[in-house]
Amino acid sequence: ILNKPDLKTFQGALAKTEGRLVTVEDHQLVAGWGALLSHALLLAETPIRLKSLGVHGEFGQRYFPKGRRWLATKKTISS
């Protein structure tokens, strides 16, 4: 699990974009990696202009190929 982003790398990239940061989640915005990153940057007093994209109010739907069911309809995954 990634829980400590490389702030120096992101700070260098943000310097090139005037602090603009776009995060994209394939699920809810709450508690996603984008939230973790933006929180860490703000705690490090890194100025950012943030736009977060993601699913609002529901969990993401991941598809497994070859006729498998949608993950959201199953409690467990079997082959």
Coordinates of N, CA, C and O in Angstrom, one line a residue, residues 7-72:
L7 N 7.0 13.4 -2.2 CA 6.7 14.9 -2.3 C 7.6 15.7 -3.1 O 7.2 16.6 -3.9
K8 N 8.9 15.4 -3.1 CA 9.9 16.1 -3.9 C 9.6 16.0 -5.3 O 9.7 17.0 -6.1
T9 N 9.3 14.8 -5.8 CA 9.0 14.6 -7.2 C 7.7 15.4 -7.6 O 7.7 16.1 -8.6
F10 N 6.7 15.3 -6.8 CA 5.5 16.1 -7.1 C 5.7 17.6 -7.0 O 5.2 18.3 -7.8
Q11 N 6.4 18.0 -6.0 CA 6.7 19.4 -5.9 C 7.5 20.0 -7.1 O 7.2 21.1 -7.6
G12 N 8.4 19.2 -7.6 CA 9.1 19.6 -8.8 C 8.2 19.7 -10.0 O 8.3 20.7 -10.8
A13 N 7.3 18.7 -10.2 CA 6.3 18.8 -11.3 C 5.3 19.9 -11.1 O 5.0 20.6 -12.1
L14 N 4.9 20.2 -9.9 CA 4.0 21.3 -9.6 C 4.6 22.6 -9.9 O 3.9 23.6 -10.3
A15 N 5.9 22.8 -9.7 CA 6.6 24.0 -10.0 C 6.5 24.3 -11.5 O 6.5 25.5 -11.9
K16 N 6.5 23.3 -12.3 CA 6.4 23.5 -13.8 C 5.0 23.8 -14.3 O 4.8 24.2 -15.4
T17 N 4.0 23.5 -13.4 CA 2.6 23.7 -13.8 C 1.9 24.8 -13.0 O 0.6 24.9 -13.0
E18 N 2.7 25.7 -12.4 CA 2.2 26.7 -11.5 C 1.2 26.2 -10.4 O 0.2 26.8 -10.1
G19 N 1.6 25.0 -9.9 CA 0.8 24.4 -8.8 C -0.5 23.7 -9.2 O -1.2 23.2 -8.4
R20 N -0.7 23.5 -10.5 CA -1.9 22.8 -11.0 C -1.8 21.3 -10.8 O -0.8 20.7 -11.3
L21 N -2.8 20.7 -10.2 CA -2.8 19.3 -10.0 C -4.2 18.7 -10.3 O -5.2 19.2 -9.8
V22 N -4.2 17.7 -11.1 CA -5.5 17.0 -11.4 C -5.3 15.6 -10.9 O -4.4 14.9 -11.3
T23 N -6.3 15.1 -10.1 CA -6.3 13.7 -9.7 C -7.5 13.0 -10.2 O -8.6 13.6 -10.3
V24 N -7.4 11.8 -10.6 CA -8.5 11.0 -11.2 C -8.6 9.7 -10.5 O -7.6 8.9 -10.4
E25 N -9.7 9.4 -9.9 CA -10.0 8.2 -9.2 C -11.0 7.3 -10.0 O -11.9 7.8 -10.6
D26 N -10.8 6.0 -9.9 CA -11.8 5.1 -10.6 C -12.8 4.6 -9.5 O -13.4 3.6 -9.7
H27 N -13.0 5.4 -8.5 CA -13.9 5.1 -7.4 C -14.2 6.5 -6.7 O -13.9 7.5 -7.2
Q28 N -14.8 6.4 -5.5 CA -15.1 7.6 -4.8 C -13.9 8.5 -4.5 O -12.8 8.0 -4.4
L29 N -14.1 9.8 -4.5 CA -13.0 10.7 -4.2 C -12.6 10.6 -2.7 O -11.4 10.8 -2.4
V30 N -13.5 10.2 -1.8 CA -13.2 10.1 -0.4 C -12.2 9.0 -0.2 O -12.4 7.9 -0.6
A31 N -11.1 9.3 0.5 CA -10.1 8.4 0.9 C -9.3 7.7 -0.2 O -8.7 6.7 -0.1
G32 N -9.3 8.4 -1.4 CA -8.5 7.9 -2.5 C -7.1 8.4 -2.5 O -6.7 9.1 -1.6
W33 N -6.3 7.9 -3.4 CA -4.9 8.3 -3.5 C -4.7 9.8 -3.7 O -3.8 10.4 -3.2
G34 N -5.6 10.4 -4.5 CA -5.6 11.8 -4.8 C -5.8 12.6 -3.5 O -5.1 13.6 -3.3
A35 N -6.7 12.1 -2.6 CA -6.9 12.8 -1.3 C -5.6 12.7 -0.5 O -5.2 13.7 0.2
L36 N -5.0 11.5 -0.5 CA -3.8 11.3 0.3 C -2.7 12.2 -0.2 O -2.0 12.9 0.6
L37 N -2.5 12.3 -1.5 CA -1.5 13.2 -2.1 C -1.7 14.6 -1.8 O -0.8 15.3 -1.4
S38 N -2.9 15.1 -2.1 CA -3.2 16.5 -1.9 C -3.0 16.9 -0.4 O -2.5 18.0 -0.1
H39 N -3.5 16.0 0.5 CA -3.3 16.3 1.9 C -1.8 16.4 2.3 O -1.4 17.3 3.0
A40 N -1.0 15.5 1.8 CA 0.4 15.5 2.1 C 1.1 16.7 1.6 O 1.9 17.3 2.2
L41 N 0.7 17.1 0.4 CA 1.2 18.4 -0.2 C 0.9 19.6 0.6 O 1.7 20.5 0.8
L42 N -0.4 19.7 1.0 CA -0.8 20.8 1.8 C -0.1 20.8 3.2 O 0.2 21.9 3.7
L43 N 0.1 19.7 3.8 CA 0.8 19.6 5.1 C 2.2 20.1 4.9 O 2.8 20.6 5.9
A44 N 2.8 19.8 3.7 CA 4.2 20.3 3.5 C 4.2 21.7 3.0 O 5.2 22.2 2.5
E45 N 3.0 22.4 3.1 CA 2.9 23.8 2.7 C 3.2 24.0 1.2 O 3.8 25.1 0.8
T46 N 2.9 23.1 0.4 CA 3.1 23.2 -1.1 C 1.8 23.8 -1.7 O 0.7 23.3 -1.5
P47 N 1.9 25.0 -2.3 CA 0.7 25.6 -2.9 C 0.2 24.8 -4.1 O 1.0 24.5 -5.0
I48 N -1.0 24.4 -4.1 CA -1.6 23.7 -5.2 C -2.9 24.3 -5.6 O -3.6 24.9 -4.8
R49 N -3.3 24.1 -6.9 CA -4.6 24.4 -7.5 C -5.1 23.0 -7.9 O -4.7 22.5 -8.9
L50 N -6.1 22.5 -7.2 CA -6.5 21.1 -7.3 C -7.8 20.9 -8.0 O -8.8 21.7 -7.7
K51 N -7.9 20.0 -8.9 CA -9.2 19.5 -9.5 C -9.2 18.0 -9.3 O -8.2 17.3 -9.8
S52 N -10.2 17.5 -8.6 CA -10.3 16.0 -8.4 C -11.5 15.5 -9.2 O -12.6 16.0 -9.1
L53 N -11.2 14.4 -9.9 CA -12.3 13.7 -10.7 C -12.5 12.3 -10.1 O -11.5 11.6 -9.8
G54 N -13.7 11.9 -10.0 CA -14.0 10.6 -9.5 C -15.5 10.3 -9.5 O -16.3 11.1 -10.0
V55 N -15.9 9.2 -9.0 CA -17.3 8.8 -8.9 C -17.9 9.4 -7.7 O -17.3 9.4 -6.6
H56 N -19.0 10.0 -7.8 CA -19.7 10.6 -6.7 C -20.8 9.8 -6.1 O -21.7 9.4 -6.8
G57 N -20.7 9.4 -4.8 CA -21.8 8.7 -4.1 C -21.9 7.2 -4.4 O -22.9 6.7 -4.0
E58 N -21.0 6.6 -5.1 CA -21.1 5.1 -5.3 C -19.7 4.6 -5.5 O -18.8 5.3 -5.8
F59 N -19.6 3.3 -5.3 CA -18.3 2.6 -5.5 C -18.1 2.4 -7.0 O -19.0 2.2 -7.7
G60 N -16.8 2.3 -7.4 CA -16.5 2.1 -8.8 C -16.9 0.7 -9.3 O -17.1 -0.2 -8.5
Q61 N -17.0 0.5 -10.6 CA -17.4 -0.7 -11.2 C -16.2 -1.3 -12.0 O -15.9 -0.7 -13.0
R62 N -15.5 -2.3 -11.5 CA -14.4 -2.9 -12.3 C -14.9 -4.1 -13.0 O -15.6 -4.9 -12.4
Y63 N -14.5 -4.3 -14.2 CA -15.0 -5.4 -15.0 C -13.9 -6.4 -15.2 O -12.7 -6.1 -15.4
F64 N -14.2 -7.7 -15.0 CA -13.3 -8.8 -15.3 C -13.7 -9.4 -16.6 O -14.8 -9.8 -16.8
P65 N -12.7 -9.6 -17.5 CA -13.0 -10.1 -18.9 C -13.4 -11.6 -18.9 O -13.4 -12.3 -17.8
K66 N -13.8 -12.1 -20.0 CA -14.1 -13.5 -20.3 C -15.3 -14.0 -19.5 O -15.4 -15.0 -18.9
G67 N -16.4 -13.1 -19.5 CA -17.6 -13.5 -19.0 C -17.8 -13.4 -17.5 O -18.8 -13.8 -16.9
R68 N -16.8 -13.0 -16.8 CA -16.9 -12.9 -15.3 C -17.8 -11.8 -15.0 O -18.0 -10.8 -15.7
R69 N -18.5 -11.9 -13.9 CA -19.4 -10.9 -13.4 C -18.8 -9.6 -13.0 O -17.6 -9.6 -12.6
W70 N -19.6 -8.5 -12.9 CA -19.1 -7.3 -12.3 C -18.7 -7.5 -10.9 O -19.4 -8.1 -10.1
L71 N -17.6 -6.9 -10.5 CA -17.1 -7.1 -9.1 C -18.2 -6.6 -8.1 O -18.3 -7.1 -7.1
A72 N -18.9 -5.5 -8.5 CA -19.8 -4.9 -7.5 C -21.0 -5.9 -7.2 O -21.7 -5.7 -6.2

